[in-house]
Short mmCIF file of C-alpha atoms and ligand atoms in Angstrom, two decimals:
data_model
loop_
_atom_site.label_atom_id
_atom_site.label_comp_id
_atom_site.label_asym_id
_atom_site.label_seq_id
_atom_site.Cartn_x
_atom_site.Cartn_y
_atom_site.Cartn_z
CA MET A 20 -0.21 -0.09 -0.07
CA ALA A 21 1.24 3.39 -0.74
CA ARG A 22 0.72 4.97 2.55
CA GLN A 23 2.83 1.91 4.04
CA GLY A 24 5.75 2.70 1.88
CA HIS A 25 5.75 6.10 2.79
CA THR A 26 5.65 5.16 6.65
CA ALA A 27 8.78 2.83 5.64
CA TRP A 28 10.25 5.44 4.12
CA LEU A 29 10.03 7.74 7.00
CA PHE A 30 11.16 5.27 9.20
CA ILE A 31 14.31 4.74 6.95
CA ALA A 32 15.13 8.34 6.88
CA GLY A 33 14.68 8.56 10.58
CA LEU A 34 17.09 5.91 10.95
CA LEU A 35 19.65 7.35 8.52
CA LEU A 36 19.73 10.42 10.32
CA ALA A 37 20.22 8.74 13.79
CA SER A 38 23.11 7.14 12.90
CA SER A 39 24.72 9.89 10.97
CA ILE A 40 24.19 12.14 14.03
CA ALA A 41 25.67 9.34 16.20
CA SER A 42 28.67 8.48 13.76
CA ALA A 43 29.65 12.26 13.26
CA GLN A 44 32.98 13.60 14.25
CA THR A 45 34.97 10.42 15.45
CA SER A 46 38.03 11.70 13.92
CA GLY A 47 40.03 14.86 13.70
CA ASP A 48 43.24 16.11 13.66
CA CYS A 49 44.81 15.08 17.00
CA GLY A 50 47.81 13.72 15.08
CA SER A 51 49.42 17.24 15.00
CA ALA A 52 49.09 17.47 18.82
CA SER A 53 52.50 18.00 20.53
CA PHE A 54 53.46 17.42 24.05
CA GLN A 55 55.78 18.99 26.81
CA ASN A 56 57.22 21.02 23.46
CA GLY A 57 57.61 17.76 21.45
CA ALA A 58 59.86 15.91 23.96
CA ARG A 59 56.99 13.22 24.21
CA THR A 60 55.24 11.92 21.20
CA PHE A 61 52.44 9.15 21.12
CA GLN A 62 51.82 6.35 18.32
CA ARG A 63 48.19 6.91 18.11
CA CYS A 64 45.25 9.41 18.63
CA ASN A 65 41.65 9.64 18.89
CA THR A 66 39.83 12.68 18.67
CA MET A 67 36.70 12.25 20.77
CA ALA A 68 32.92 12.97 19.90
CA VAL A 69 32.29 15.49 22.66
CA LEU A 70 33.88 18.02 25.13
CA GLY A 71 36.49 18.90 22.68
CA ALA A 72 38.68 16.00 24.35
CA SER A 73 41.38 13.79 22.68
CA LEU A 74 43.49 10.85 23.95
CA HIS A 75 46.85 10.10 22.42
CA TRP A 76 48.77 6.76 23.56
CA THR A 77 51.22 4.47 22.74
CA TYR A 78 50.19 0.72 23.52
CA HIS A 79 53.19 -2.00 24.22
CA ALA A 80 51.79 -5.27 23.39
CA GLU A 81 54.66 -6.94 24.99
CA ASN A 82 53.86 -6.04 28.64
CA GLY A 83 49.89 -4.94 28.11
CA THR A 84 50.50 -1.14 29.14
CA ALA A 85 49.60 2.03 27.63
CA ASP A 86 50.95 5.33 28.01
CA ILE A 87 48.54 7.60 27.54
CA ALA A 88 47.65 11.40 27.30
CA PHE A 89 44.58 12.89 27.69
CA ARG A 90 43.79 16.35 26.21
CA ALA A 91 41.12 18.32 27.02
CA PRO A 92 39.73 22.19 27.41
CA GLN A 93 38.82 23.48 30.52
CA THR A 94 38.73 26.86 32.70
CA SER A 95 41.06 27.08 35.16
CA SER A 96 37.95 26.70 37.74
CA GLY A 97 37.21 23.48 36.19
CA TRP A 98 38.45 19.99 36.09
CA VAL A 99 38.62 17.36 33.47
CA ALA A 100 38.38 13.40 34.06
CA TRP A 101 39.66 10.16 31.61
CA GLY A 102 39.23 6.47 32.80
CA ILE A 103 38.10 2.94 32.03
CA ASN A 104 34.99 1.27 32.97
CA THR A 105 35.88 -2.31 34.00
CA GLN A 106 32.58 -3.31 34.96
CA GLY A 107 30.46 -2.24 32.26
CA SER A 108 29.82 1.07 30.31
CA GLY A 109 29.04 4.27 31.66
CA MET A 110 30.17 6.35 34.83
CA PRO A 111 29.52 3.68 37.91
CA GLY A 112 32.45 1.31 37.90
CA SER A 113 34.88 3.53 36.10
CA SER A 114 38.29 3.61 37.26
CA VAL A 115 39.20 7.37 36.31
CA PHE A 116 41.98 10.18 36.64
CA ILE A 117 40.90 13.52 37.51
CA ALA A 118 42.91 16.82 36.89
CA SER A 119 42.16 19.66 38.87
CA GLN A 120 43.65 22.87 40.40
CA ASP A 121 43.98 24.06 43.53
CA GLY A 122 43.03 27.92 44.48
CA ALA A 123 46.70 28.71 43.57
CA GLY A 124 46.64 27.12 40.23
CA ALA A 125 48.77 23.98 41.24
CA VAL A 126 47.62 20.88 38.98
CA SER A 127 47.23 17.67 40.59
CA VAL A 128 45.69 13.99 39.49
CA THR A 129 43.20 12.11 41.51
CA GLN A 130 42.98 8.54 41.38
CA THR A 131 39.52 6.96 41.77
CA VAL A 132 36.97 4.31 41.38
CA LEU A 133 33.60 5.88 40.54
CA GLU A 134 31.04 3.39 42.81
CA SER A 135 27.85 5.18 41.80
CA THR A 136 26.78 8.03 39.60
CA SER A 137 26.72 10.38 43.31
CA PRO A 138 30.31 8.76 44.11
CA SER A 139 32.84 9.54 46.65
CA LEU A 140 36.01 11.39 45.10
CA ASN A 141 38.45 10.37 47.96
CA PRO A 142 41.43 8.68 46.23
CA SER A 143 41.14 5.10 45.71
CA THR A 144 43.22 2.09 44.27
CA LEU A 145 41.80 1.71 40.39
CA ARG A 146 40.75 -1.54 39.26
CA PHE A 147 43.89 -1.62 37.02
CA ARG A 148 47.74 -1.24 37.35
CA VAL A 149 49.13 2.27 37.29
CA PRO A 150 52.74 1.44 36.74
CA VAL A 151 54.01 5.27 36.48
CA ALA A 152 52.70 7.96 38.55
CA PRO A 153 50.16 10.01 36.63
CA SER A 154 50.50 13.67 36.19
CA ALA A 155 48.92 16.89 34.88
CA GLU A 156 49.75 20.07 33.48
CA TYR A 157 47.45 23.19 32.46
CA ALA A 158 48.34 25.97 29.82
CA ASN A 159 46.13 28.31 27.34
CA GLY A 160 42.79 26.83 28.98
CA VAL A 161 43.51 23.26 27.96
CA TYR A 162 44.59 20.51 30.62
CA THR A 163 47.08 17.54 29.36
CA MET A 164 47.12 14.51 31.77
CA PHE A 165 49.82 11.68 31.62
CA ALA A 166 49.46 8.17 32.54
CA THR A 167 50.65 4.37 32.11
CA ILE A 168 48.23 1.99 32.47
CA GLU A 169 48.45 -1.64 32.34
CA LEU A 170 45.35 -2.56 30.37
CA PRO A 171 42.70 -4.65 32.46
CA SER A 172 42.49 -8.13 31.44
CA ASN A 173 45.03 -7.41 29.15
CA SER A 174 42.71 -6.65 26.57
CA THR A 175 43.29 -3.96 23.86
CA THR A 176 39.38 -3.09 23.69
CA GLN A 177 38.04 -1.23 26.53
CA ASN A 178 35.25 0.84 27.60
CA THR A 179 36.51 4.39 28.27
CA VAL A 180 34.76 7.56 30.03
CA TRP A 181 35.71 11.10 30.17
CA GLN A 182 34.15 14.10 31.64
CA ALA A 183 34.35 17.78 32.38
CA GLY A 184 32.94 20.02 35.40
CA SER A 185 33.77 22.68 37.61
CA GLY A 186 35.22 23.12 41.12
CA ASN A 187 38.85 22.90 42.52
CA THR A 188 40.83 20.22 44.08
CA ALA A 189 39.48 20.47 47.48
CA SER A 190 35.57 20.31 46.28
CA LEU A 191 35.02 18.83 42.61
CA GLY A 192 31.86 19.65 41.42
CA ALA A 193 29.53 17.35 39.86
CA HIS A 194 29.60 17.52 35.83
CA PRO A 195 26.28 18.52 33.99
CA THR A 196 23.67 15.59 33.50
CA SER A 197 22.61 16.65 29.87
CA GLY A 198 23.81 17.02 26.44
CA ALA A 199 27.78 16.17 25.45
CA ASN A 200 28.05 15.25 29.28
CA LEU A 201 26.02 12.17 28.57
CA GLN A 202 27.88 11.13 25.41
CA SER A 203 31.26 11.09 26.83
CA VAL A 204 31.84 7.13 26.54
CA GLN A 205 33.42 5.19 24.03
CA ARG A 206 34.79 1.54 23.34
CA LEU A 207 38.50 2.23 22.33
CA ASP A 208 40.94 -0.46 20.86
CA PHE A 209 44.36 0.52 21.92
CA LEU A 210 45.87 -1.41 19.36
CA SER A 211 43.94 -0.33 16.16
CA GLY A 212 42.93 2.64 17.22
CA GLN A 213 39.18 2.22 16.18
CA SER A 214 36.86 3.60 18.52
CA THR A 215 32.99 2.86 18.43
CA GLY A 216 31.43 5.98 20.23
CA ALA A 217 28.67 6.55 22.58
CA SER A 218 27.26 5.93 19.21
CA ASN A 219 27.19 2.71 19.08
CA SER A 220 25.58 2.08 22.01
CA ARG A 221 23.85 4.22 24.23
CA LEU A 222 23.79 7.47 22.42
CA ARG A 223 22.71 5.68 19.47
CA ARG A 224 20.10 4.27 21.14
CA ARG A 225 18.74 7.37 22.69
CA ASN A 226 19.11 9.27 19.33
CA LEU A 227 16.87 5.82 17.91
CA HIS A 228 14.38 6.46 20.66
CA GLY A 229 14.18 10.22 19.89
CA ILE A 230 13.53 9.66 16.02
CA LEU A 231 11.16 6.83 16.69
CA ASN A 232 9.01 8.77 18.83
CA ALA A 233 9.37 12.23 17.16
CA VAL A 234 8.19 10.23 13.78
CA SER A 235 5.51 8.59 15.65
CA TRP A 236 3.86 10.25 18.28
CA GLY A 237 5.04 13.49 17.11
CA ILE A 238 4.21 13.54 13.34
CA LEU A 239 2.31 10.14 12.41
CA ILE A 240 -0.53 10.24 14.99
CA PRO A 241 -1.26 13.97 14.52
CA LEU A 242 -1.36 13.43 10.94
CA GLY A 243 -3.74 10.51 11.27
CA ALA A 244 -6.16 12.47 13.51
CA MET A 245 -5.93 15.70 10.72
CA ILE A 246 -6.91 12.76 8.31
CA ALA A 247 -9.70 11.73 10.51
CA ARG A 248 -10.90 15.07 11.10
CA TYR A 249 -10.68 16.80 7.75
CA LEU A 250 -10.76 14.27 4.93
CA ARG A 251 -13.92 12.77 6.06
CA MET A 252 -16.00 15.76 5.24
CA PHE A 253 -15.49 15.40 1.13
CA GLU A 254 -17.75 12.14 0.34
CA ALA A 255 -15.39 11.07 -2.12
CA ALA A 256 -12.60 10.58 0.71
CA ASP A 257 -15.26 8.02 2.03
CA PRO A 258 -14.23 5.51 3.48
CA ALA A 259 -10.80 6.05 2.24
CA TRP A 260 -9.96 8.46 5.07
CA PHE A 261 -11.04 5.51 7.68
CA TYR A 262 -8.42 3.16 6.54
CA LEU A 263 -5.85 6.18 5.78
CA HIS A 264 -6.68 7.20 9.67
CA ILE A 265 -6.30 3.55 10.88
CA THR A 266 -3.01 3.18 8.72
CA CYS A 267 -1.04 6.41 10.04
CA GLN A 268 -2.28 5.57 13.64
CA LEU A 269 -1.36 1.74 13.96
CA SER A 270 1.96 2.41 12.01
CA GLY A 271 2.62 5.36 14.56
CA TYR A 272 1.38 2.93 17.48
CA ILE A 273 3.60 0.40 16.46
CA LEU A 274 6.70 2.87 15.92
CA GLY A 275 5.69 4.73 18.95
CA VAL A 276 5.81 1.58 21.16
CA ALA A 277 9.02 0.48 19.93
CA GLY A 278 10.71 3.98 20.87
CA TRP A 279 8.69 3.84 24.06
CA GLY A 280 9.91 0.43 25.21
CA LEU A 281 13.78 1.50 24.30
CA GLY A 282 13.13 4.87 26.13
CA LEU A 283 11.98 2.81 29.56
CA LYS A 284 14.96 0.44 28.86
CA LEU A 285 17.49 3.22 28.51
CA GLY A 286 15.79 4.89 31.77
CA SER A 287 16.36 1.66 33.87
CA GLU A 288 19.75 1.52 32.54
CA SER A 289 20.44 5.03 33.55
CA LYS A 290 20.84 4.47 37.36
CA GLY A 291 21.93 7.72 38.81
CA THR A 292 19.79 10.32 36.54
CA THR A 293 16.21 10.17 36.14
CA TYR A 294 14.01 11.91 34.20
CA ASP A 295 10.63 11.28 36.16
CA ASP A 296 8.56 13.77 34.05
CA HIS A 297 9.72 12.54 30.85
CA ARG A 298 9.08 8.73 32.13
CA ASN A 299 5.60 9.40 33.49
CA ILE A 300 4.16 11.61 30.82
CA GLY A 301 5.63 8.43 28.25
CA ILE A 302 3.71 5.80 30.13
CA ALA A 303 0.67 8.29 30.17
CA ILE A 304 0.82 8.51 26.31
CA PHE A 305 1.36 4.55 26.09
CA CYS A 306 -1.94 3.94 27.98
CA LEU A 307 -3.99 6.63 26.37
CA ALA A 308 -2.92 5.15 22.94
CA THR A 309 -3.56 1.72 23.87
CA LEU A 310 -7.08 2.75 25.06
CA GLN A 311 -7.58 3.85 21.43
CA VAL A 312 -6.66 0.56 20.07
CA PHE A 313 -9.25 -1.19 21.86
CA ALA A 314 -11.72 1.88 21.46
CA LEU A 315 -11.36 0.69 17.80
CA LEU A 316 -12.59 -2.59 18.60
CA LEU A 317 -15.52 -1.40 20.83
CA ARG A 318 -16.76 0.92 18.13
CA PRO A 319 -20.35 1.07 18.17
CA ASP A 320 -22.23 1.18 15.15
CA LYS A 321 -22.56 4.67 13.77
CA LYS A 322 -26.31 4.60 13.93
CA ASN A 323 -25.71 3.25 17.37
CA LYS A 324 -26.94 5.90 20.25
CA TYR A 325 -23.91 5.34 22.09
CA ARG A 326 -21.57 6.35 19.08
CA VAL A 327 -21.94 9.93 20.14
CA TYR A 328 -20.33 9.08 23.60
CA TRP A 329 -17.77 6.94 22.09
CA ASN A 330 -16.99 9.54 19.75
CA ALA A 331 -16.40 11.99 22.41
CA TYR A 332 -14.33 9.56 24.44
CA HIS A 333 -12.24 8.80 21.35
CA HIS A 334 -11.56 12.38 20.37
CA SER A 335 -10.56 13.33 24.00
CA VAL A 336 -8.38 10.41 24.31
CA GLY A 337 -6.65 11.23 21.02
CA TYR A 338 -6.07 15.12 21.53
CA SER A 339 -4.83 14.29 24.90
CA ALA A 340 -2.16 11.99 23.76
CA ILE A 341 -1.26 14.40 20.93
CA ILE A 342 -0.78 17.23 23.33
CA LEU A 343 0.93 15.12 26.03
CA SER A 344 3.30 13.95 23.22
CA ALA A 345 4.30 17.12 21.91
CA VAL A 346 5.14 18.18 25.22
CA ASN A 347 7.15 14.89 25.94
CA ILE A 348 9.09 15.57 22.57
CA PHE A 349 10.21 19.00 23.75
CA LYS A 350 11.31 17.17 27.22
CA GLY A 351 12.96 14.71 25.62
CA LEU A 352 14.94 17.20 23.16
CA ASN A 353 15.92 19.15 26.36
CA ILE A 354 17.59 15.80 27.80
CA LEU A 355 19.02 14.88 24.78
CA LYS A 356 20.17 18.49 23.69
CA PRO A 357 21.08 17.34 19.87
CA ALA A 358 22.08 20.07 17.61
CA SER A 359 19.65 22.83 17.75
CA GLY A 360 18.93 22.13 14.28
CA TRP A 361 16.62 19.11 15.45
CA LYS A 362 14.50 21.45 17.68
CA ARG A 363 13.75 23.78 15.18
CA SER A 364 12.98 20.98 12.75
CA TYR A 365 10.43 19.60 15.10
CA ILE A 366 8.99 23.34 15.56
CA ALA A 367 8.54 23.66 12.12
CA ILE A 368 6.91 20.52 11.55
CA LEU A 369 4.58 21.34 14.46
CA ALA A 370 3.84 24.34 13.14
CA THR A 371 3.13 23.07 9.65
CA LEU A 372 0.92 20.39 10.91
CA GLY A 373 -0.83 23.27 13.21
CA GLY A 374 -1.03 25.93 10.21
CA VAL A 375 -2.31 22.93 7.96
CA ALA A 376 -5.02 22.02 10.70
CA LEU A 377 -6.20 25.75 11.22
CA LEU A 378 -6.54 26.21 7.75
CA LEU A 379 -8.43 22.79 6.90
CA GLU A 380 -10.50 23.67 10.33
CA ALA A 381 -11.58 27.00 8.42
CA ILE A 382 -12.43 25.24 5.43
CA THR A 383 -14.44 22.89 7.25
CA TRP A 384 -16.73 25.23 8.86
CA VAL A 385 -17.13 26.82 5.76
CA ILE A 386 -18.00 23.75 3.82
CA VAL A 387 -20.52 22.77 6.68
CA ILE A 388 -22.28 26.30 7.21
CA ARG A 389 -22.97 25.96 3.13
CA ARG A 390 -24.15 22.39 3.32
CA LYS A 391 -26.28 23.42 6.25
CA LYS A 392 -27.59 26.20 4.43
CA SER A 393 -28.23 24.23 1.00
CA ASN A 394 -29.48 21.02 2.32
CA LYS A 395 -30.03 20.20 6.15
CA SER A 396 -30.74 16.45 5.61
CA GLN A 397 -27.09 15.93 3.89
CA TYR A 398 -25.40 17.45 7.01
CA GLY A 399 -22.17 15.62 7.36
CA GLY A 400 -20.21 18.11 9.99
CA ALA A 401 -17.10 18.22 10.82
CA ASN A 402 -17.50 16.13 13.99
CA GLY A 403 -20.14 14.09 12.17
CA ASN A 404 -20.15 10.40 11.61
CA GLY A 405 -19.22 10.61 7.63
CA ARG A 406 -18.11 7.21 7.71
CA ALA A 407 -20.41 4.70 5.87
C1 NAG B 514 56.49 -1.81 28.89
O1 NAG B 514 57.29 -2.13 27.93
C2 NAG B 514 57.85 -1.00 27.16
C3 NAG B 514 58.57 -1.39 25.72
O2 NAG B 514 59.28 -2.36 25.77
C4 NAG B 514 58.68 -0.44 28.14
O3 NAG B 514 59.37 0.92 27.38
C5 NAG B 514 57.81 0.08 29.23
O4 NAG B 514 58.79 0.61 30.17
C6 NAG B 514 57.46 -1.41 30.00
N1 NAG B 514 56.48 -0.82 30.90
C7 NAG B 514 56.31 -1.48 31.66
C8 NAG B 514 55.60 -0.76 33.11
O5 NAG B 514 56.96 -2.58 32.43
C1 NAG B 515 49.30 -9.25 26.94
O1 NAG B 515 49.04 -9.88 25.88
C2 NAG B 515 50.28 -10.08 24.90
C3 NAG B 515 49.81 -10.83 23.76
O2 NAG B 515 48.36 -10.04 23.49
C4 NAG B 515 51.43 -10.93 25.56
O3 NAG B 515 52.36 -10.70 24.83
C5 NAG B 515 51.80 -10.27 27.33
O4 NAG B 515 52.36 -10.94 27.58
C6 NAG B 515 50.27 -10.06 28.08
N1 NAG B 515 50.85 -9.18 29.02
C7 NAG B 515 50.25 -9.77 30.31
C8 NAG B 515 50.75 -8.87 31.54
O5 NAG B 515 49.88 -10.70 30.44
#
């Protein structure tokens, strides 16, 4: 069916967009970096996707160690950190090096294991060997931290994390918990230099969640509602509008539930940071939309006297779900903080749908009033029961 072809196309376009934002900027010009006035060099480097950071290293296969330099911009009243998560991915379980300054500008490195997302930052023994004491320097708004580590389990592929926040050595502040600061993880192969960013795991899934939900709840379902409201008044469009409406809503519902489930999974994986409003609104939208699917099965015949109540119920639940969806998509955009173009695009889509709806609403009323005047017996009404 043409409609399904269109939906599939939207879906594929969404996936392509999601993977392109996820895979952007993984390589860069880190090879020209100089360390300690050229006194130190590293064989490989990797420009990280976020926080302006880069990692430079030399891997020694014979003893499984890597000499590393982590470089990231920061103000003198902030800290930067880099580490390896030996337990999984993300922050909890990571063994990290934190470079910071005291009030006098002296730079030091703290080694600690982050046991949770609100960890104690007291120095502790890392979960891998650090054969050479780490050091750090700060110049021209950039920290550079040097360390030699024995790669955990003598594996060249590691889940790495990095971060930046404000505060000095005596009181390190928490880092921001949105946008780039939640995308600063990647799996890095110290042997080949290949990295699969957050893009490959969490960030990609977060983007996919955003795209699925914006396309389904944010576009397909309002479009389906508009089809039901405005197409039905054209006799020629009956019963086509009904099947278009069902196709839009069902494909929207299926994609939307997939996006919703992914969102719940992401939420359950994110131990420390929770977005209660976003989650609860999402659950409410799912319940309302599921009610709509069941409402379809219970729909009385159009001549049934209860049909008018069913219509009122179907419309109020539907419009509530659409309004909550728009609210929740903005909440999601504020959490994910993608490039500003995404928010603007969504606002443009919403404004277009809204503008078209307003125009059609006006046309509908003109047609309804004309029909009423010319032939009362054939009244179909904007909210009438146009389906034959
Ligand atoms: C590991 O091997 C490299 C190269 O042979 C050597 O330079 C380095 O000192 C060794 N590191 C340790 C901790 O043994
Ligand atoms: C690590 O693995 C390499 C081979 O990949 C081996 O040559 C080396 O001895 C191992 N090092 C340690 C400390 O186990």
